[in-house]
Amino acid sequence: MKPFHPTPKTLMGPGPSDVPARILEAMARPTVGHLDPQFITLMDEIKSLLRFAFQTENPLTFPVSAPGSAGMETCFVNLIEPGDTVVVCVNGIFGGRMVENVTRAGAIAVVISDEWGKPVDPQKVEDTLKAHPEATILAFVHAETSTGVLSDAKTLCALAREHDCLTIVDAVTSLGGVPVKVDEWGVDAIYSGTQKCLSVPPGLSPISFGPRAIAAVEARITPVQSWFLDLSLVMNYWEGANPKSNARSYHHTAPINAMYALHEGLLMLHEEGLETAFARHQTQHEALRDGLENLGFSFLVEADYRLPQLNTVCIPERVTDEAAIRKTLLENHNLEIGAGLGALAGKVWRIGLMGASASPANVEKCLGALKQELG
Ligand SMILES: *Cc1c(COP(=O)(O)O)cnc(C)c1O
């Protein structure tokens, strides 16, 4: 066996996205101890940069040492006690995973279903919250990566507040690609991932908990069933038991070099500015859309709630073997695009323009390769 040297690929699927060389280089810097004072300083900067990205002042904002799914689980296991009722909006794969989290935590899931390709319907949410005054949480996916749909997080959070529910928001695909305004919208608990619009390798899950969510964690009667994800324990590492002393205690060994990458990726976002990053995703989406429509593709999702960073297109009928085309794109063009999931498998492609992948060069490459392979 020899050292592993993968062929560089252009990543235009549903994540991971292209990782800039600057971030990869950051990862190659010397590993230090996980309680080294220099590393503690880095942790504080990561927390502060994440607050910038999430547009929040929440002190409890940090990356969970595992991918987006672990951020999801952190939110659910810390905020749910057995027997609770949780309203979950399902309009794609990831809403379905939220239901799994709720039932495995011993709570009752009240599911609101919307068609794949449509956003969460606020009217249904309002009716359901009225019908279930016992519900304590409303959970929904802001940007559904399985379909390419953006839901109206601001309206949904306002409805939850009116009905005395906390919110759990999945922002794995939205963070860094479209506005995510945690404080302005009154989000209580939110999680994201590194490998989508932050363009950082997978493996970490930024989360943020607001004051109401923290109060709910503090008021728990039963212990959190997950030791690793129990916020009351992990916080001693990220904040210290006594925030004033700034002394951190061992909880787990943080993935040190992955944190270097996240720090670098967040610095790049900070340098670019949130509004500029959002505008770049939108501009590249429009260029890709025009090119795809010229090639005969139509979009699954209506323009009003379409995600710029995840373009779900219906595969034209003249394409008889869509998997073969994706294979050719990967083998002959080193280009990865995403397949459809669930009921959409074989019917759509999901073309990502996430983070650094949202570039004119990528749009041109993708359109050129598709034109060549589809004839
Ligand atoms: C990718 C994704 C996840 C899961 O993240 P992992 O890092 O793969 O665990 C969750 N929710 C949404 C909306 C996603 O796109």
Short mmCIF file of C-alpha atoms and ligand atoms in Angstrom, two decimals:
data_model
loop_
_atom_site.label_atom_id
_atom_site.label_comp_id
_atom_site.label_asym_id
_atom_site.label_seq_id
_atom_site.Cartn_x
_atom_site.Cartn_y
_atom_site.Cartn_z
CA MET A 1 0.00 0.00 0.00
CA LYS A 2 1.01 3.58 -0.73
CA PRO A 3 0.01 6.99 0.62
CA PHE A 4 -3.43 8.04 -0.55
CA HIS A 5 -3.50 10.80 -3.16
CA PRO A 6 -7.06 11.35 -4.40
CA THR A 7 -7.65 13.02 -7.76
CA PRO A 8 -8.84 16.58 -7.14
CA LYS A 9 -12.56 16.80 -7.88
CA THR A 10 -14.95 19.66 -8.46
CA LEU A 11 -17.60 19.11 -5.80
CA MET A 12 -21.03 20.25 -6.96
CA GLY A 13 -23.22 17.85 -5.05
CA PRO A 14 -25.15 18.34 -1.80
CA GLY A 15 -21.90 18.54 0.22
CA PRO A 16 -19.04 18.29 0.82
CA SER A 17 -18.24 21.39 -1.22
CA ASP A 18 -14.88 22.44 -2.65
CA VAL A 19 -12.37 23.18 0.12
CA PRO A 20 -10.07 26.13 -0.68
CA ALA A 21 -6.33 25.45 -0.48
CA ARG A 22 -6.07 28.04 2.29
CA ILE A 23 -8.29 25.88 4.51
CA LEU A 24 -6.47 22.64 3.66
CA GLU A 25 -3.17 24.34 4.48
CA ALA A 26 -4.54 25.47 7.84
CA MET A 27 -5.31 21.82 8.65
CA ALA A 28 -1.69 20.84 8.03
CA ARG A 29 -0.35 23.13 10.80
CA PRO A 30 1.21 21.54 13.90
CA THR A 31 -1.15 19.73 16.22
CA VAL A 32 -1.13 21.18 19.75
CA GLY A 33 -2.73 19.88 22.95
CA HIS A 34 -6.47 20.28 23.37
CA LEU A 35 -5.97 22.33 26.55
CA ASP A 36 -2.97 24.26 25.24
CA PRO A 37 -3.49 28.00 25.94
CA GLN A 38 -3.03 28.76 22.23
CA PHE A 39 -5.75 26.27 21.39
CA ILE A 40 -8.08 27.78 24.02
CA THR A 41 -7.59 31.15 22.31
CA LEU A 42 -8.46 29.54 18.98
CA MET A 43 -11.61 28.02 20.53
CA ASP A 44 -12.70 31.47 21.72
CA GLU A 45 -12.13 32.93 18.25
CA ILE A 46 -14.13 30.11 16.65
CA LYS A 47 -17.02 30.81 19.03
CA SER A 48 -16.91 34.49 18.18
CA LEU A 49 -16.73 33.84 14.41
CA LEU A 50 -19.65 31.41 14.68
CA ARG A 51 -21.70 34.08 16.44
CA PHE A 52 -20.95 36.29 13.43
CA ALA A 53 -22.04 33.57 10.99
CA PHE A 54 -25.24 32.77 12.93
CA GLN A 55 -25.93 36.50 13.53
CA THR A 56 -26.31 35.99 17.25
CA GLU A 57 -24.99 37.15 20.60
CA ASN A 58 -25.66 33.72 22.17
CA PRO A 59 -22.67 32.86 24.42
CA LEU A 60 -23.47 29.15 24.02
CA THR A 61 -22.29 28.92 20.39
CA PHE A 62 -19.62 26.37 19.49
CA PRO A 63 -18.89 23.43 17.14
CA VAL A 64 -19.85 19.93 18.28
CA SER A 65 -16.97 17.53 17.54
CA ALA A 66 -18.85 15.47 14.96
CA PRO A 67 -20.77 16.09 11.71
CA GLY A 68 -24.10 17.87 11.22
CA SER A 69 -26.12 14.86 12.38
CA ALA A 70 -24.49 15.18 15.81
CA GLY A 71 -25.51 18.84 16.01
CA MET A 72 -29.05 17.72 15.23
CA GLU A 73 -28.91 15.11 17.95
CA THR A 74 -27.38 17.59 20.44
CA CYS A 75 -30.38 19.88 20.03
CA PHE A 76 -32.95 17.12 20.41
CA VAL A 77 -31.44 15.15 23.30
CA ASN A 78 -30.75 18.25 25.41
CA LEU A 79 -34.17 19.84 24.91
CA ILE A 80 -36.40 16.76 25.06
CA GLU A 81 -37.46 14.79 28.10
CA PRO A 82 -39.31 11.48 27.78
CA GLY A 83 -43.04 12.03 27.29
CA ASP A 84 -42.69 15.51 25.77
CA THR A 85 -44.60 16.42 22.62
CA VAL A 86 -42.59 17.83 19.71
CA VAL A 87 -44.08 19.21 16.49
CA VAL A 88 -41.84 18.29 13.54
CA CYS A 89 -42.20 19.67 10.01
CA VAL A 90 -41.27 17.15 7.34
CA ASN A 91 -40.78 18.23 3.72
CA GLY A 92 -37.78 16.05 2.85
CA ILE A 93 -35.22 13.58 4.18
CA PHE A 94 -33.84 15.67 7.00
CA GLY A 95 -37.22 16.45 8.57
CA GLY A 96 -37.72 12.67 8.65
CA ARG A 97 -34.48 12.31 10.59
CA MET A 98 -35.75 14.87 13.10
CA VAL A 99 -38.76 12.62 13.75
CA GLU A 100 -36.35 9.71 14.40
CA ASN A 101 -34.46 11.85 16.92
CA VAL A 102 -37.69 12.80 18.72
CA THR A 103 -39.04 9.28 19.07
CA ARG A 104 -35.67 7.81 20.08
CA ALA A 105 -35.48 10.43 22.84
CA GLY A 106 -38.78 9.05 24.17
CA ALA A 107 -40.97 11.95 23.07
CA ILE A 108 -44.13 12.03 20.97
CA ALA A 109 -43.65 13.44 17.47
CA VAL A 110 -46.58 15.31 15.93
CA VAL A 111 -45.65 15.34 12.25
CA ILE A 112 -46.67 18.04 9.78
CA SER A 113 -46.02 16.74 6.26
CA ASP A 114 -45.51 18.88 3.22
CA GLU A 115 -44.86 17.68 -0.29
CA TRP A 116 -41.21 17.21 -1.26
CA GLY A 117 -40.26 20.29 -3.24
CA LYS A 118 -42.57 22.58 -1.23
CA PRO A 119 -41.68 24.67 1.84
CA VAL A 120 -43.14 24.10 5.31
CA ASP A 121 -46.68 25.54 5.32
CA PRO A 122 -47.01 28.10 8.18
CA GLN A 123 -50.81 27.72 8.20
CA LYS A 124 -50.51 24.00 8.98
CA VAL A 125 -47.96 24.81 11.67
CA GLU A 126 -50.30 27.32 13.28
CA ASP A 127 -53.23 24.87 13.19
CA THR A 128 -51.09 22.09 14.66
CA LEU A 129 -49.69 24.26 17.45
CA LYS A 130 -53.27 25.31 18.32
CA ALA A 131 -54.39 21.69 18.38
CA HIS A 132 -51.43 20.65 20.57
CA PRO A 133 -51.07 23.10 23.44
CA GLU A 134 -48.98 20.44 25.23
CA ALA A 135 -46.20 20.72 22.59
CA THR A 136 -42.91 22.15 23.92
CA ILE A 137 -40.85 22.33 20.71
CA LEU A 138 -41.32 23.14 17.02
CA ALA A 139 -38.59 21.64 14.81
CA PHE A 140 -38.03 22.30 11.13
CA VAL A 141 -35.35 22.29 8.42
CA HIS A 142 -34.52 25.77 7.12
CA ALA A 143 -32.88 24.59 3.88
CA GLU A 144 -33.95 21.07 2.81
CA THR A 145 -30.96 19.62 0.99
CA SER A 146 -32.94 16.67 -0.31
CA THR A 147 -35.16 18.97 -2.39
CA GLY A 148 -33.53 22.41 -2.59
CA VAL A 149 -36.31 24.23 -0.72
CA LEU A 150 -36.00 27.18 1.67
CA SER A 151 -38.66 27.50 4.38
CA ASP A 152 -39.67 30.75 6.07
CA ALA A 153 -37.77 30.43 9.35
CA LYS A 154 -38.76 33.89 10.57
CA THR A 155 -42.49 33.18 10.34
CA LEU A 156 -42.16 29.68 11.80
CA CYS A 157 -40.15 30.95 14.78
CA ALA A 158 -42.73 33.68 15.44
CA LEU A 159 -45.52 31.08 15.44
CA ALA A 160 -43.59 28.89 17.86
CA ARG A 161 -43.10 31.83 20.21
CA GLU A 162 -46.82 32.67 20.12
CA HIS A 163 -47.57 29.13 21.22
CA ASP A 164 -44.89 28.95 23.89
CA CYS A 165 -42.73 26.45 22.02
CA LEU A 166 -38.97 26.43 21.65
CA THR A 167 -37.59 26.10 18.13
CA ILE A 168 -34.99 23.66 16.82
CA VAL A 169 -33.77 24.77 13.39
CA ASP A 170 -31.65 22.76 10.94
CA ALA A 171 -29.33 25.27 9.23
CA VAL A 172 -26.82 22.74 7.90
CA THR A 173 -27.22 23.84 4.29
CA SER A 174 -28.39 27.41 4.91
CA LEU A 175 -25.53 28.77 7.03
CA GLY A 176 -23.20 30.88 4.88
CA GLY A 177 -25.38 30.53 1.75
CA VAL A 178 -28.56 32.42 2.65
CA PRO A 179 -29.37 34.67 5.66
CA VAL A 180 -29.63 32.87 9.01
CA LYS A 181 -30.65 35.43 11.66
CA VAL A 182 -30.72 33.61 14.97
CA ASP A 183 -31.36 36.61 17.23
CA GLU A 184 -33.65 38.57 14.92
CA TRP A 185 -35.84 35.53 14.28
CA GLY A 186 -35.74 34.35 17.89
CA VAL A 187 -34.35 30.89 17.11
CA ASP A 188 -33.82 28.92 20.34
CA ALA A 189 -31.55 26.09 19.18
CA ILE A 190 -29.85 25.76 15.83
CA TYR A 191 -27.25 23.48 14.27
CA SER A 192 -25.23 23.50 11.08
CA GLY A 193 -22.37 21.68 9.36
CA THR A 194 -18.98 22.65 8.02
CA GLN A 195 -18.97 20.93 4.63
CA LYS A 196 -21.79 22.80 2.93
CA CYS A 197 -21.68 26.60 2.50
CA LEU A 198 -18.71 27.06 4.87
CA SER A 199 -16.51 25.00 2.49
CA VAL A 200 -14.67 23.35 5.38
CA PRO A 201 -14.09 19.56 5.42
CA PRO A 202 -16.85 17.55 7.10
CA GLY A 203 -16.65 16.56 10.74
CA LEU A 204 -17.87 19.45 12.88
CA SER A 205 -21.30 20.81 13.68
CA PRO A 206 -21.65 24.44 14.78
CA ILE A 207 -24.56 24.91 17.20
CA SER A 208 -26.07 27.85 19.08
CA PHE A 209 -28.44 27.80 22.06
CA GLY A 210 -30.35 30.89 23.14
CA PRO A 211 -31.40 31.85 26.70
CA ARG A 212 -34.78 30.08 26.61
CA ALA A 213 -33.17 26.86 25.41
CA ILE A 214 -30.53 27.05 28.12
CA ALA A 215 -33.24 27.60 30.74
CA ALA A 216 -34.99 24.47 29.45
CA VAL A 217 -31.77 22.44 29.71
CA GLU A 218 -31.20 23.72 33.25
CA ALA A 219 -34.77 22.83 34.26
CA ARG A 220 -34.43 19.19 33.15
CA ILE A 221 -35.58 16.54 35.59
CA THR A 222 -34.04 13.57 33.76
CA PRO A 223 -30.39 13.40 32.69
CA VAL A 224 -29.60 13.73 28.97
CA GLN A 225 -29.39 10.14 27.70
CA SER A 226 -26.27 10.86 25.62
CA TRP A 227 -23.12 11.38 27.67
CA PHE A 228 -21.09 12.76 24.77
CA LEU A 229 -23.69 15.30 23.65
CA ASP A 230 -24.81 16.42 27.14
CA LEU A 231 -24.34 20.20 27.01
CA SER A 232 -23.96 20.52 30.77
CA LEU A 233 -20.79 18.41 30.49
CA VAL A 234 -19.33 19.53 27.18
CA MET A 235 -19.65 23.17 28.22
CA ASN A 236 -16.99 22.71 30.86
CA TYR A 237 -14.62 22.24 27.98
CA TRP A 238 -15.88 25.01 25.68
CA GLU A 239 -16.60 27.62 28.36
CA GLY A 240 -15.28 26.34 31.68
CA ALA A 241 -17.53 25.50 34.65
CA ASN A 242 -16.84 28.98 35.91
CA PRO A 243 -16.79 31.29 32.88
CA LYS A 244 -15.01 34.00 34.88
CA SER A 245 -11.95 31.88 35.57
CA ASN A 246 -11.73 30.77 31.93
CA ALA A 247 -10.40 27.39 33.16
CA ARG A 248 -11.39 24.55 30.86
CA SER A 249 -11.64 20.94 31.85
CA TYR A 250 -11.23 17.82 29.77
CA HIS A 251 -14.40 16.42 28.26
CA HIS A 252 -13.16 14.83 25.03
CA THR A 253 -10.14 15.45 22.84
CA ALA A 254 -11.26 18.03 20.29
CA PRO A 255 -10.34 17.30 16.65
CA ILE A 256 -7.62 19.95 16.81
CA ASN A 257 -6.68 20.24 13.15
CA ALA A 258 -10.33 20.16 12.06
CA MET A 259 -10.78 23.22 14.31
CA TYR A 260 -7.94 24.98 12.45
CA ALA A 261 -9.87 24.39 9.24
CA LEU A 262 -13.13 25.69 10.66
CA HIS A 263 -11.38 28.78 12.01
CA GLU A 264 -9.83 29.48 8.60
CA GLY A 265 -13.13 28.92 6.77
CA LEU A 266 -14.94 31.28 9.13
CA LEU A 267 -12.18 33.87 8.74
CA MET A 268 -12.69 33.69 4.97
CA LEU A 269 -16.44 34.21 5.41
CA HIS A 270 -15.75 37.14 7.72
CA GLU A 271 -13.35 38.69 5.22
CA GLU A 272 -15.84 38.29 2.39
CA GLY A 273 -18.80 39.49 4.48
CA LEU A 274 -22.12 37.70 4.87
CA GLU A 275 -24.05 39.84 2.40
CA THR A 276 -21.36 39.43 -0.27
CA ALA A 277 -21.32 35.68 0.25
CA PHE A 278 -25.12 35.46 -0.06
CA ALA A 279 -25.03 37.64 -3.20
CA ARG A 280 -22.33 35.41 -4.71
CA HIS A 281 -24.45 32.30 -4.16
CA GLN A 282 -27.44 34.03 -5.77
CA THR A 283 -25.47 35.32 -8.78
CA GLN A 284 -23.90 31.93 -9.49
CA HIS A 285 -27.26 30.25 -9.05
CA GLU A 286 -28.78 32.54 -11.67
CA ALA A 287 -25.95 31.85 -14.13
CA LEU A 288 -26.29 28.10 -13.59
CA ARG A 289 -30.09 28.28 -13.88
CA ASP A 290 -29.94 30.10 -17.21
CA GLY A 291 -27.43 27.60 -18.58
CA LEU A 292 -29.38 24.58 -17.36
CA GLU A 293 -32.65 25.90 -18.77
CA ASN A 294 -30.90 26.37 -22.13
CA LEU A 295 -29.89 22.71 -21.97
CA GLY A 296 -33.53 21.70 -21.44
CA PHE A 297 -33.62 21.24 -17.67
CA SER A 298 -36.48 22.53 -15.55
CA PHE A 299 -36.36 23.22 -11.81
CA LEU A 300 -38.27 21.09 -9.32
CA VAL A 301 -38.71 24.02 -6.93
CA GLU A 302 -40.51 27.30 -7.64
CA ALA A 303 -38.30 30.39 -7.82
CA ASP A 304 -39.87 31.97 -4.70
CA TYR A 305 -38.43 29.38 -2.32
CA ARG A 306 -35.58 27.90 -4.33
CA LEU A 307 -32.19 27.55 -2.61
CA PRO A 308 -29.38 29.18 -4.61
CA GLN A 309 -26.88 26.73 -3.11
CA LEU A 310 -28.77 23.55 -4.02
CA ASN A 311 -30.27 23.34 -7.49
CA THR A 312 -32.69 20.46 -7.97
CA VAL A 313 -33.38 19.95 -11.65
CA CYS A 314 -35.67 17.48 -13.38
CA ILE A 315 -33.72 15.19 -15.68
CA PRO A 316 -34.88 15.55 -19.32
CA GLU A 317 -36.67 12.53 -20.78
CA ARG A 318 -34.01 12.04 -23.46
CA VAL A 319 -31.61 10.97 -20.67
CA THR A 320 -32.29 7.27 -20.30
CA ASP A 321 -29.57 6.35 -17.81
CA GLU A 322 -28.96 9.22 -15.39
CA ALA A 323 -26.57 7.23 -13.17
CA ALA A 324 -24.32 6.57 -16.20
CA ILE A 325 -24.14 10.31 -16.90
CA ARG A 326 -23.15 11.07 -13.31
CA LYS A 327 -20.51 8.36 -13.52
CA THR A 328 -19.13 9.87 -16.72
CA LEU A 329 -19.08 13.34 -15.17
CA LEU A 330 -17.04 11.97 -12.29
CA GLU A 331 -14.69 9.83 -14.37
CA ASN A 332 -14.11 12.08 -17.39
CA HIS A 333 -14.58 15.52 -15.88
CA ASN A 334 -13.73 14.94 -12.18
CA LEU A 335 -17.07 16.57 -11.48
CA GLU A 336 -19.44 15.40 -8.77
CA ILE A 337 -23.14 16.26 -8.81
CA GLY A 338 -25.81 14.77 -6.53
CA ALA A 339 -28.46 12.16 -7.27
CA GLY A 340 -32.10 12.42 -6.23
CA LEU A 341 -33.14 10.87 -2.93
CA GLY A 342 -36.22 8.85 -1.94
CA ALA A 343 -39.15 9.35 -4.31
CA LEU A 344 -36.99 11.72 -6.39
CA ALA A 345 -34.28 9.11 -7.08
CA GLY A 346 -33.70 8.77 -10.83
CA LYS A 347 -35.90 11.80 -11.53
CA VAL A 348 -33.72 14.74 -10.44
CA TRP A 349 -30.15 15.83 -10.00
CA ARG A 350 -29.04 18.03 -7.16
CA ILE A 351 -26.37 20.47 -8.25
CA GLY A 352 -24.69 22.24 -5.38
CA LEU A 353 -23.24 25.73 -5.42
CA MET A 354 -22.13 25.72 -1.82
CA GLY A 355 -19.42 27.97 -0.41
CA ALA A 356 -16.33 28.02 -2.61
CA SER A 357 -18.18 25.84 -5.14
CA ALA A 358 -20.38 28.87 -5.94
CA SER A 359 -17.92 30.26 -8.49
CA PRO A 360 -18.09 31.27 -12.17
CA ALA A 361 -15.46 28.61 -12.98
CA ASN A 362 -17.60 25.85 -11.45
CA VAL A 363 -20.76 27.02 -13.20
CA GLU A 364 -18.94 27.07 -16.52
CA LYS A 365 -17.36 23.67 -15.91
CA CYS A 366 -20.66 22.05 -14.98
CA LEU A 367 -22.56 23.49 -17.94
CA GLY A 368 -19.75 22.58 -20.34
CA ALA A 369 -19.53 19.00 -19.09
CA LEU A 370 -23.31 18.49 -19.19
CA LYS A 371 -23.51 19.91 -22.69
CA GLN A 372 -20.79 17.57 -23.86
CA GLU A 373 -22.22 14.44 -22.21
CA LEU A 374 -25.88 15.08 -23.07
CA GLY A 375 -25.09 15.98 -26.68
C1 LIG B 1 -25.99 17.39 5.29
C2 LIG B 1 -27.18 17.67 6.15
C3 LIG B 1 -27.35 17.12 7.44
C4 LIG B 1 -26.40 16.12 8.01
O1 LIG B 1 -25.12 16.56 8.12
P1 LIG B 1 -23.92 15.48 8.21
O2 LIG B 1 -22.72 16.36 8.35
O3 LIG B 1 -23.97 14.71 6.94
O4 LIG B 1 -24.15 14.64 9.40
C5 LIG B 1 -28.45 17.50 8.17
N1 LIG B 1 -29.38 18.34 7.68
C6 LIG B 1 -29.28 18.88 6.45
C7 LIG B 1 -30.33 19.80 5.96
C8 LIG B 1 -28.18 18.55 5.65
O5 LIG B 1 -28.08 19.07 4.42
#
